[in-house]
Amino acid sequence: MAANDALATTKEPWAAGQELNVIDTLLFDIVKNGLSEADPNTTNWENSKNLIATGKIATMWLGSWAVVQMRDAATKAGGNPDDIGFMPFPAQVDGHFCTAVRPDYQYAINVHSENKPAARAWIEWFITKSGDAQKALSISSVKGAPLPSSLQPFQDAGVKFVSLSWAKNTTVLDIDKASEVGLGAPDYRQRVVDVARGAAEGDLPGIFADLNKKWSEAQATIGG
């Protein structure tokens, strides 16, 4: 999937129909409608596990790696770990829900290693025999291996698994830096949240117009 690469040439990533517009509109609507936590300025990771485990939080925006931790919290709280599941992003593309697949860790053998056979043997054991993927409820690197139980509903519902392309990420990062938007930083989405909850002036169209202006100007400077 080329969503990230497209940012290198998309002049207005927050225009209607664009991925960032969909994502940030959802965030704005959640906060605006009072569906988020009362205080978005504080966080407590360990306590949040207990809150979702006991039903005080309905959903959390996390990767599938968190399912094991949340199910463990449910068990410790005396609840049912099977109450914890995983869902795709709540927006459809061409009638399908999609979920992005990305590696948790990447394994390699050092070209200068004097123990390449041993290193290769360890990687083969870890991937095929250690059971790590099954324990972590992650997608196995072994071709044809079944999906973990937490993702079986995705397969049953026809959710599309897509891998993001990062071929143009250097250009995207250069544009992002020049624009001072900060795609990977919390600042601009903090503004979305603050406007939605009435803690800052403005509206969502104004936020998007400002972001599009910054991005397009930076893109022209970088030459994306």
Short mmCIF file of C-alpha atoms in Angstrom, two decimals, residues 24 35 42 49 57 59 86 88 90 109 134 139-140 151 173 178 191-192 197 211 214:
data_model
loop_
_atom_site.label_atom_id
_atom_site.label_comp_id
_atom_site.label_asym_id
_atom_site.label_seq_id
_atom_site.Cartn_x
_atom_site.Cartn_y
_atom_site.Cartn_z
CA ASP A 24 -8.08 13.03 11.97
CA LEU A 35 -16.42 9.59 23.61
CA THR A 42 -2.51 12.75 31.23
CA LYS A 49 -4.79 -1.98 31.03
CA ILE A 57 -12.63 1.73 28.57
CA THR A 59 -11.45 0.75 22.91
CA PHE A 86 -8.71 -6.62 18.01
CA PRO A 88 -9.41 -3.00 12.03
CA PRO A 90 -13.22 1.68 11.37
CA ILE A 109 22.95 -11.81 10.08
CA GLN A 134 2.01 -17.88 18.68
CA ILE A 139 1.49 -13.07 12.32
CA SER A 140 4.07 -15.79 11.80
CA LEU A 151 -6.89 -12.11 13.98
CA LEU A 173 10.39 13.00 6.18
CA ALA A 178 10.29 21.55 6.35
CA ARG A 191 -4.39 20.76 18.40
CA VAL A 192 -7.13 18.62 16.81
CA ARG A 197 -12.93 19.71 23.27
CA LEU A 211 -1.96 21.70 7.50
CA LYS A 214 2.15 24.02 5.28
#
